Each structure stands twice: as structure tokens, then as C-alpha cells.
């Protein structure tokens, strides 16, 4: 199957700093990428849908000014958590939709564990 | 009502048992459906898509009931390696994109 990578795999930062997470589709071009957040023992919550070359579509309750998403190329999307606070500590996972997937199959990155002190 | 609902479990079953999970969705306009598997602290991986006609992949069978708005996953001859959380995923078309909603997952523990 298609491979999606994320970097970094984990990050610890101080409150008030910004953190950038990269999501790359390694062997296919992804016109659409998704960003999710997962708190312990909870399901993945879709944060935003990112289409290459256009603005991301944020889900209700997700602050677009706090979670900046850039999808500048067909293989890279970035999520920047600005002015991070301890409540932003979570597992952030991206996924990319394979263009040939008639079932709209998504391939997930390994996730980034963010801890804000 | 939640958009996608699953029984969180855990389901504790002996090896070789058959186990079934259900998932209900609230929006009748939902178009595509999937079962994903997530191991502890790992990313989800697609297990199978769910078609109206039902589909089978080895020991796994998925079915969709649009009238009642639920999907099911049946696992036969459970293996220890089947222990994981099974996530129901529903895609709802929106203008220009699809909204992807995950259920909270059903935890399965297969016991020797």
C-alpha cells in the first residue's frame, strides 16, 4: 500500500511555542490530506481537510488561526500548532487519499505525539 | 445523537470464537463506509471497505444495511493477533470534500 510519513514522531515543547508537523506521501501524489487529533482512549477527530493549492476546510470547533495548515505540494502538508498550550497535547495523525482509490481509501501516517509542558 | 456510534467493548473472546461488531451512523446521506484496525498507540490501518452487497476477506465479513443505517464486521476463528481496536468510518459528501467521521472504536481482546 501507499506510504505516508510524518515528522517528527514526537515532540515536547514549552507552552507558548509553535510546533510544525509535516506529513508526506512518499510514493503517490495526494490531492487531499486530512489531519486528525486523538486524545487518550478516544477516537480520531477530524480537524481539517486539506486540498493541494487551496485553503483547508476546518471542522467545527477547530480554530484555524491556531492550527495552521499548508498543503503546498501534492506530497506535503504541514500542520503548525501556534502558541501551544498543555491542552493541545495529543496524538496528531495525518492521512492522505490515494488518487486511484475509488473507495476513497486513506493511508495514515504514523502520528506525532505532542506534549506541551 | 453521535454521527457514528460503536459499542466500546471491550469484547473478550477465546481463540477460535466468532465475534461481531456493529456500528450505526446518523446521516442517511453517508456514502462510503470502512472498517479500520488500530493497534495500541499506532495509526489506523484499513481493514476493509463495506459495500451494500456485503464483502468478505478471509475470516472477515463486512455488511452494510442502509435502511437501518448500520454496518457490521464479523470475525470468524479469532486469532490472538486480532486483538486491537476496530474503528468504523463513515464518509459524508460535502461541497468540495468528504467529511470523514470515525467511531470511537470497539476494543477486541482475544484470549488464549
PDB file of C-alpha atoms in Angstrom:
ATOM      1  CA  UNK A   1       0.000   0.000   0.000  1.00  0.00           C
ATOM      2  CA  UNK A   2       0.876   3.645  -0.199  1.00  0.00           C
ATOM      3  CA  UNK A   3       3.226   5.082   2.398  1.00  0.00           C
ATOM      4  CA  UNK A   4       2.685   8.240   4.385  1.00  0.00           C
ATOM      5  CA  UNK A   5       5.318   9.613   6.708  1.00  0.00           C
ATOM      6  CA  UNK A   6       5.112  12.157   9.491  1.00  0.00           C
ATOM      7  CA  UNK A   7       7.812  14.155  11.145  1.00  0.00           C
ATOM      8  CA  UNK A   8       8.558  14.462  13.975  1.00  0.00           C
ATOM      9  CA  UNK A   9       7.203  11.312  15.575  1.00  0.00           C
ATOM     10  CA  UNK A  10       7.170  13.006  18.948  1.00  0.00           C
ATOM     11  CA  UNK A  11       7.850  16.472  20.253  1.00  0.00           C
ATOM     12  CA  UNK A  12       7.949  18.126  23.648  1.00  0.00           C
ATOM     13  CA  UNK A  13       7.698  21.881  23.761  1.00  0.00           C
ATOM     14  CA  UNK A  14       7.137  24.720  26.178  1.00  0.00           C
ATOM     15  CA  UNK A  15       3.810  26.449  26.466  1.00  0.00           C
ATOM     16  CA  UNK A  16       3.549  29.374  24.069  1.00  0.00           C
ATOM     17  CA  UNK A  17       5.822  27.994  21.396  1.00  0.00           C
ATOM     18  CA  UNK A  18       4.775  26.860  17.922  1.00  0.00           C
ATOM     19  CA  UNK A  19       5.237  23.368  16.576  1.00  0.00           C
ATOM     20  CA  UNK A  20       5.224  22.302  12.940  1.00  0.00           C
ATOM     21  CA  UNK A  21       4.310  18.762  11.918  1.00  0.00           C
ATOM     22  CA  UNK A  22       4.994  17.504   8.399  1.00  0.00           C
ATOM     23  CA  UNK A  23       3.009  14.899   6.534  1.00  0.00           C
ATOM     24  CA  UNK A  24       4.392  13.419   3.325  1.00  0.00           C
ATOM     25  CA  UNK A  25       3.015  10.920   0.838  1.00  0.00           C
ATOM     26  CA  UNK A  26       6.128   9.047  -0.233  1.00  0.00           C
ATOM     27  CA  UNK A  27       5.079   7.084  -3.282  1.00  0.00           C
ATOM     28  CA  UNK A  28       1.983   8.798  -4.567  1.00  0.00           C
ATOM     29  CA  UNK A  29       0.581  12.248  -5.092  1.00  0.00           C
ATOM     30  CA  UNK A  30      -2.139  13.174  -2.668  1.00  0.00           C
ATOM     31  CA  UNK A  31      -4.533  15.884  -3.732  1.00  0.00           C
ATOM     32  CA  UNK A  32      -6.281  15.611  -0.390  1.00  0.00           C
ATOM     33  CA  UNK A  33      -4.775  15.170   3.046  1.00  0.00           C
ATOM     34  CA  UNK A  34      -6.537  15.020   6.373  1.00  0.00           C
ATOM     35  CA  UNK A  35      -5.416  15.993   9.843  1.00  0.00           C
ATOM     36  CA  UNK A  36      -6.773  14.222  12.914  1.00  0.00           C
ATOM     37  CA  UNK A  37      -6.277  14.519  16.631  1.00  0.00           C
ATOM     38  CA  UNK A  38      -6.656  11.662  19.062  1.00  0.00           C
ATOM     39  CA  UNK A  39      -6.815  12.057  22.819  1.00  0.00           C
ATOM     40  CA  UNK A  40      -6.148   9.040  25.046  1.00  0.00           C
ATOM     41  CA  UNK A  41      -8.851   6.387  24.839  1.00  0.00           C
ATOM     42  CA  UNK A  42     -10.822   8.451  22.345  1.00  0.00           C
ATOM     43  CA  UNK A  43     -11.364   8.120  18.645  1.00  0.00           C
ATOM     44  CA  UNK A  44      -9.745  10.128  15.941  1.00  0.00           C
ATOM     45  CA  UNK A  45     -11.339  13.516  15.489  1.00  0.00           C
ATOM     46  CA  UNK A  46     -11.062  15.090  12.083  1.00  0.00           C
ATOM     47  CA  UNK A  47      -9.587  18.554  12.418  1.00  0.00           C
ATOM     48  CA  UNK A  48      -9.370  19.664   8.828  1.00  0.00           C
ATOM     49  CA  UNK A  49      -9.338  18.577   5.222  1.00  0.00           C
ATOM     50  CA  UNK A  50      -6.525  19.949   3.125  1.00  0.00           C
ATOM     51  CA  UNK A  51      -6.617  20.178  -0.652  1.00  0.00           C
ATOM     52  CA  UNK A  52      -3.446  20.960  -2.549  1.00  0.00           C
ATOM     53  CA  UNK A  53      -3.259  24.580  -3.572  1.00  0.00           C
ATOM     54  CA  UNK A  54      -6.316  25.748  -1.678  1.00  0.00           C
ATOM     55  CA  UNK A  55      -7.290  26.668   1.841  1.00  0.00           C
ATOM     56  CA  UNK A  56      -8.002  23.911   4.296  1.00  0.00           C
ATOM     57  CA  UNK A  57     -11.542  23.178   5.400  1.00  0.00           C
ATOM     58  CA  UNK A  58     -11.716  23.113   9.165  1.00  0.00           C
ATOM     59  CA  UNK A  59     -14.217  21.157  11.192  1.00  0.00           C
ATOM     60  CA  UNK A  60     -16.473  22.916  13.634  1.00  0.00           C
ATOM     61  CA  UNK A  61     -14.706  23.840  16.827  1.00  0.00           C
ATOM     62  CA  UNK A  62     -11.199  23.762  15.353  1.00  0.00           C
ATOM     63  CA  UNK A  63      -9.520  27.169  15.391  1.00  0.00           C
ATOM     64  CA  UNK A  64      -7.999  27.869  12.006  1.00  0.00           C
ATOM     65  CA  UNK A  65      -5.722  30.563  13.406  1.00  0.00           C
ATOM     66  CA  UNK A  66      -4.332  28.184  15.970  1.00  0.00           C
ATOM     67  CA  UNK A  67      -3.901  25.165  13.715  1.00  0.00           C
ATOM     68  CA  UNK A  68      -2.339  26.421  10.508  1.00  0.00           C
ATOM     69  CA  UNK A  69      -2.427  24.003   7.621  1.00  0.00           C
ATOM     70  CA  UNK A  70      -0.442  24.356   4.453  1.00  0.00           C
ATOM     71  CA  UNK A  71      -0.693  21.950   1.524  1.00  0.00           C
ATOM     72  CA  UNK A  72       1.734  23.496  -0.896  1.00  0.00           C
ATOM     73  CA  UNK A  73       2.529  20.415  -2.931  1.00  0.00           C
ATOM     74  CA  UNK A  74       0.971  17.116  -3.866  1.00  0.00           C
ATOM     75  CA  UNK A  75       3.215  15.257  -1.451  1.00  0.00           C
ATOM     76  CA  UNK A  76       3.465  17.551   1.551  1.00  0.00           C
ATOM     77  CA  UNK A  77       1.062  19.043   4.045  1.00  0.00           C
ATOM     78  CA  UNK A  78       2.083  20.770   7.251  1.00  0.00           C
ATOM     79  CA  UNK A  79       0.200  21.458  10.458  1.00  0.00           C
ATOM     80  CA  UNK A  80       1.514  24.202  12.703  1.00  0.00           C
ATOM     81  CA  UNK A  81       0.196  24.373  16.235  1.00  0.00           C
ATOM     82  CA  UNK A  82       0.677  28.006  17.166  1.00  0.00           C
ATOM     83  CA  UNK A  83       1.144  29.191  20.743  1.00  0.00           C
ATOM     84  CA  UNK A  84       0.749  25.655  22.030  1.00  0.00           C
ATOM     85  CA  UNK A  85      -0.792  25.061  25.438  1.00  0.00           C
ATOM     86  CA  UNK A  86      -0.878  21.913  27.594  1.00  0.00           C
ATOM     87  CA  UNK A  87      -4.418  21.157  26.431  1.00  0.00           C
ATOM     88  CA  UNK A  88      -3.061  20.843  22.893  1.00  0.00           C
ATOM     89  CA  UNK A  89      -1.073  17.803  23.981  1.00  0.00           C
ATOM     90  CA  UNK A  90      -2.377  14.977  21.862  1.00  0.00           C
ATOM     91  CA  UNK A  91      -1.613  12.468  19.146  1.00  0.00           C
ATOM     92  CA  UNK A  92      -1.825  14.148  15.748  1.00  0.00           C
ATOM     93  CA  UNK A  93      -2.259  11.907  12.734  1.00  0.00           C
ATOM     94  CA  UNK A  94      -2.384  12.820   9.087  1.00  0.00           C
ATOM     95  CA  UNK A  95      -3.759  10.784   6.249  1.00  0.00           C
ATOM     96  CA  UNK A  96      -3.626  11.053   2.510  1.00  0.00           C
ATOM     97  CA  UNK A  97      -6.124   9.931  -0.022  1.00  0.00           C
ATOM     98  CA  UNK A  98      -4.725   7.849  -2.858  1.00  0.00           C
ATOM     99  CA  UNK A  99      -5.902   9.327  -6.156  1.00  0.00           C
ATOM    100  CA  UNK A 100      -6.781   5.971  -7.668  1.00  0.00           C
ATOM    101  CA  UNK A 101      -8.772   4.873  -4.684  1.00  0.00           C
ATOM    102  CA  UNK A 102     -12.324   4.514  -5.839  1.00  0.00           C
ATOM    103  CA  UNK A 103     -13.243   3.732  -2.279  1.00  0.00           C
ATOM    104  CA  UNK A 104     -11.640   6.914  -1.100  1.00  0.00           C
ATOM    105  CA  UNK A 105      -9.173   4.865   0.894  1.00  0.00           C
ATOM    106  CA  UNK A 106      -6.960   6.866   3.197  1.00  0.00           C
ATOM    107  CA  UNK A 107      -3.441   5.978   4.177  1.00  0.00           C
ATOM    108  CA  UNK A 108      -2.361   7.154   7.580  1.00  0.00           C
ATOM    109  CA  UNK A 109       0.925   8.490   8.783  1.00  0.00           C
ATOM    110  CA  UNK A 110       2.431   7.023  11.965  1.00  0.00           C
ATOM    111  CA  UNK A 111       1.342  10.012  14.019  1.00  0.00           C
ATOM    112  CA  UNK A 112       3.073  12.703  16.035  1.00  0.00           C
ATOM    113  CA  UNK A 113       2.795  12.736  19.788  1.00  0.00           C
ATOM    114  CA  UNK A 114       2.841  16.309  21.042  1.00  0.00           C
ATOM    115  CA  UNK A 115       3.429  17.106  24.688  1.00  0.00           C
ATOM    116  CA  UNK A 116       3.196  20.721  25.756  1.00  0.00           C
ATOM    117  CA  UNK A 117       4.697  21.495  29.139  1.00  0.00           C
TER     118      UNK A 117
ATOM    119  CA  UNK B   1     -27.044  11.590  18.607  1.00  0.00           C
ATOM    120  CA  UNK B   2     -23.430  10.926  17.633  1.00  0.00           C
ATOM    121  CA  UNK B   3     -22.670  10.792  13.931  1.00  0.00           C
ATOM    122  CA  UNK B   4     -21.100   7.372  14.267  1.00  0.00           C
ATOM    123  CA  UNK B   5     -21.655   5.107  17.259  1.00  0.00           C
ATOM    124  CA  UNK B   6     -19.927   1.950  18.304  1.00  0.00           C
ATOM    125  CA  UNK B   7     -20.040  -0.228  21.384  1.00  0.00           C
ATOM    126  CA  UNK B   8     -16.668   0.492  23.006  1.00  0.00           C
ATOM    127  CA  UNK B   9     -16.372  -3.003  24.456  1.00  0.00           C
ATOM    128  CA  UNK B  10     -14.042  -4.499  25.416  1.00  0.00           C
ATOM    129  CA  UNK B  11     -15.036  -7.738  23.809  1.00  0.00           C
ATOM    130  CA  UNK B  12     -13.064 -10.544  25.440  1.00  0.00           C
ATOM    131  CA  UNK B  13     -13.332 -13.707  23.375  1.00  0.00           C
ATOM    132  CA  UNK B  14     -11.427 -17.002  23.344  1.00  0.00           C
ATOM    133  CA  UNK B  15      -9.295 -18.006  20.400  1.00  0.00           C
ATOM    134  CA  UNK B  16     -11.359 -19.560  17.660  1.00  0.00           C
ATOM    135  CA  UNK B  17     -14.539 -17.717  18.600  1.00  0.00           C
ATOM    136  CA  UNK B  18     -16.688 -15.716  16.233  1.00  0.00           C
ATOM    137  CA  UNK B  19     -17.297 -12.105  17.177  1.00  0.00           C
ATOM    138  CA  UNK B  20     -19.429  -9.394  15.591  1.00  0.00           C
ATOM    139  CA  UNK B  21     -19.312  -5.629  15.896  1.00  0.00           C
ATOM    140  CA  UNK B  22     -21.970  -3.171  14.878  1.00  0.00           C
ATOM    141  CA  UNK B  23     -21.733   0.481  14.053  1.00  0.00           C
ATOM    142  CA  UNK B  24     -24.602   2.897  13.490  1.00  0.00           C
ATOM    143  CA  UNK B  25     -24.478   6.192  11.632  1.00  0.00           C
ATOM    144  CA  UNK B  26     -26.897   9.074  11.840  1.00  0.00           C
ATOM    145  CA  UNK B  27     -26.755  10.704   8.414  1.00  0.00           C
ATOM    146  CA  UNK B  28     -28.553   8.813   5.673  1.00  0.00           C
ATOM    147  CA  UNK B  29     -26.585  10.731   3.033  1.00  0.00           C
ATOM    148  CA  UNK B  30     -23.380   8.970   4.066  1.00  0.00           C
ATOM    149  CA  UNK B  31     -21.851   7.348   1.035  1.00  0.00           C
ATOM    150  CA  UNK B  32     -18.907   5.156   1.859  1.00  0.00           C
ATOM    151  CA  UNK B  33     -18.032   3.029   4.811  1.00  0.00           C
ATOM    152  CA  UNK B  34     -14.937   1.320   6.115  1.00  0.00           C
ATOM    153  CA  UNK B  35     -13.579  -0.711   8.960  1.00  0.00           C
ATOM    154  CA  UNK B  36     -10.132   0.224  10.212  1.00  0.00           C
ATOM    155  CA  UNK B  37      -7.986  -1.520  12.760  1.00  0.00           C
ATOM    156  CA  UNK B  38      -5.890   0.386  15.251  1.00  0.00           C
ATOM    157  CA  UNK B  39      -3.293  -1.209  17.463  1.00  0.00           C
ATOM    158  CA  UNK B  40      -2.324   0.474  20.702  1.00  0.00           C
ATOM    159  CA  UNK B  41      -0.504   3.765  20.100  1.00  0.00           C
ATOM    160  CA  UNK B  42      -0.329   3.145  16.364  1.00  0.00           C
ATOM    161  CA  UNK B  43      -2.041   4.696  13.376  1.00  0.00           C
ATOM    162  CA  UNK B  44      -5.237   3.141  11.953  1.00  0.00           C
ATOM    163  CA  UNK B  45      -4.923   0.744   9.071  1.00  0.00           C
ATOM    164  CA  UNK B  46      -7.662  -0.064   6.610  1.00  0.00           C
ATOM    165  CA  UNK B  47      -9.159  -3.474   7.229  1.00  0.00           C
ATOM    166  CA  UNK B  48     -11.842  -3.444   4.576  1.00  0.00           C
ATOM    167  CA  UNK B  49     -14.336  -1.314   2.734  1.00  0.00           C
ATOM    168  CA  UNK B  50     -18.007  -2.041   3.250  1.00  0.00           C
ATOM    169  CA  UNK B  51     -20.268  -2.477   0.244  1.00  0.00           C
ATOM    170  CA  UNK B  52     -24.029  -2.685   0.032  1.00  0.00           C
ATOM    171  CA  UNK B  53     -23.755  -6.223  -1.256  1.00  0.00           C
ATOM    172  CA  UNK B  54     -21.539  -7.217   1.647  1.00  0.00           C
ATOM    173  CA  UNK B  55     -17.968  -8.326   1.253  1.00  0.00           C
ATOM    174  CA  UNK B  56     -15.716 -10.965   2.666  1.00  0.00           C
ATOM    175  CA  UNK B  57     -11.967 -11.153   3.071  1.00  0.00           C
ATOM    176  CA  UNK B  58     -10.800 -14.382   4.609  1.00  0.00           C
ATOM    177  CA  UNK B  59     -12.109 -14.559   8.141  1.00  0.00           C
ATOM    178  CA  UNK B  60     -13.607 -11.079   7.968  1.00  0.00           C
ATOM    179  CA  UNK B  61     -17.056 -10.229   6.643  1.00  0.00           C
ATOM    180  CA  UNK B  62     -18.472  -6.722   6.433  1.00  0.00           C
ATOM    181  CA  UNK B  63     -22.053  -5.781   5.728  1.00  0.00           C
ATOM    182  CA  UNK B  64     -23.988  -2.580   5.218  1.00  0.00           C
ATOM    183  CA  UNK B  65     -27.650  -2.035   5.985  1.00  0.00           C
ATOM    184  CA  UNK B  66     -28.627   1.333   4.559  1.00  0.00           C
ATOM    185  CA  UNK B  67     -32.244   1.090   5.661  1.00  0.00           C
ATOM    186  CA  UNK B  68     -31.259   0.710   9.293  1.00  0.00           C
ATOM    187  CA  UNK B  69     -28.108   2.783   8.908  1.00  0.00           C
ATOM    188  CA  UNK B  70     -25.639   0.359  10.374  1.00  0.00           C
ATOM    189  CA  UNK B  71     -22.608  -1.578   9.306  1.00  0.00           C
ATOM    190  CA  UNK B  72     -21.238  -4.728  10.803  1.00  0.00           C
ATOM    191  CA  UNK B  73     -17.985  -6.615  10.988  1.00  0.00           C
ATOM    192  CA  UNK B  74     -17.837 -10.346  11.641  1.00  0.00           C
ATOM    193  CA  UNK B  75     -14.597 -12.046  12.580  1.00  0.00           C
ATOM    194  CA  UNK B  76     -14.526 -15.815  12.433  1.00  0.00           C
ATOM    195  CA  UNK B  77     -11.980 -18.116  14.054  1.00  0.00           C
ATOM    196  CA  UNK B  78     -10.476 -15.295  16.126  1.00  0.00           C
ATOM    197  CA  UNK B  79      -6.698 -15.207  16.454  1.00  0.00           C
ATOM    198  CA  UNK B  80      -4.621 -13.639  19.192  1.00  0.00           C
ATOM    199  CA  UNK B  81      -3.308 -11.235  16.570  1.00  0.00           C
ATOM    200  CA  UNK B  82      -6.831  -9.921  16.003  1.00  0.00           C
ATOM    201  CA  UNK B  83      -6.650  -8.136  19.366  1.00  0.00           C
ATOM    202  CA  UNK B  84      -6.964  -4.448  18.545  1.00  0.00           C
ATOM    203  CA  UNK B  85      -9.457  -1.631  18.397  1.00  0.00           C
ATOM    204  CA  UNK B  86     -11.761  -1.726  15.389  1.00  0.00           C
ATOM    205  CA  UNK B  87     -12.886   1.626  14.075  1.00  0.00           C
ATOM    206  CA  UNK B  88     -15.951   2.230  11.971  1.00  0.00           C
ATOM    207  CA  UNK B  89     -15.510   5.036   9.446  1.00  0.00           C
ATOM    208  CA  UNK B  90     -18.212   6.870   7.552  1.00  0.00           C
ATOM    209  CA  UNK B  91     -17.734   9.328   4.685  1.00  0.00           C
ATOM    210  CA  UNK B  92     -20.294  12.047   4.154  1.00  0.00           C
ATOM    211  CA  UNK B  93     -20.096  14.125   0.993  1.00  0.00           C
ATOM    212  CA  UNK B  94     -19.843  17.849   1.496  1.00  0.00           C
ATOM    213  CA  UNK B  95     -19.368  20.630  -1.017  1.00  0.00           C
ATOM    214  CA  UNK B  96     -15.927  20.048  -2.477  1.00  0.00           C
ATOM    215  CA  UNK B  97     -14.806  17.442   0.004  1.00  0.00           C
ATOM    216  CA  UNK B  98     -15.841  14.480   2.062  1.00  0.00           C
ATOM    217  CA  UNK B  99     -16.242  14.613   5.784  1.00  0.00           C
ATOM    218  CA  UNK B 100     -14.660  11.582   7.356  1.00  0.00           C
ATOM    219  CA  UNK B 101     -16.001  10.537  10.743  1.00  0.00           C
ATOM    220  CA  UNK B 102     -14.551   7.820  12.922  1.00  0.00           C
ATOM    221  CA  UNK B 103     -16.453   5.897  15.529  1.00  0.00           C
ATOM    222  CA  UNK B 104     -14.914   5.681  18.981  1.00  0.00           C
ATOM    223  CA  UNK B 105     -13.825   2.143  18.271  1.00  0.00           C
ATOM    224  CA  UNK B 106     -14.573  -1.283  19.685  1.00  0.00           C
ATOM    225  CA  UNK B 107     -11.809  -2.963  21.586  1.00  0.00           C
ATOM    226  CA  UNK B 108     -11.306  -6.671  20.976  1.00  0.00           C
ATOM    227  CA  UNK B 109      -9.181  -8.857  23.190  1.00  0.00           C
ATOM    228  CA  UNK B 110      -8.692 -12.429  22.039  1.00  0.00           C
ATOM    229  CA  UNK B 111      -7.751 -14.672  24.929  1.00  0.00           C
ATOM    230  CA  UNK B 112      -5.652 -17.839  24.628  1.00  0.00           C
TER     231      UNK B 112
END
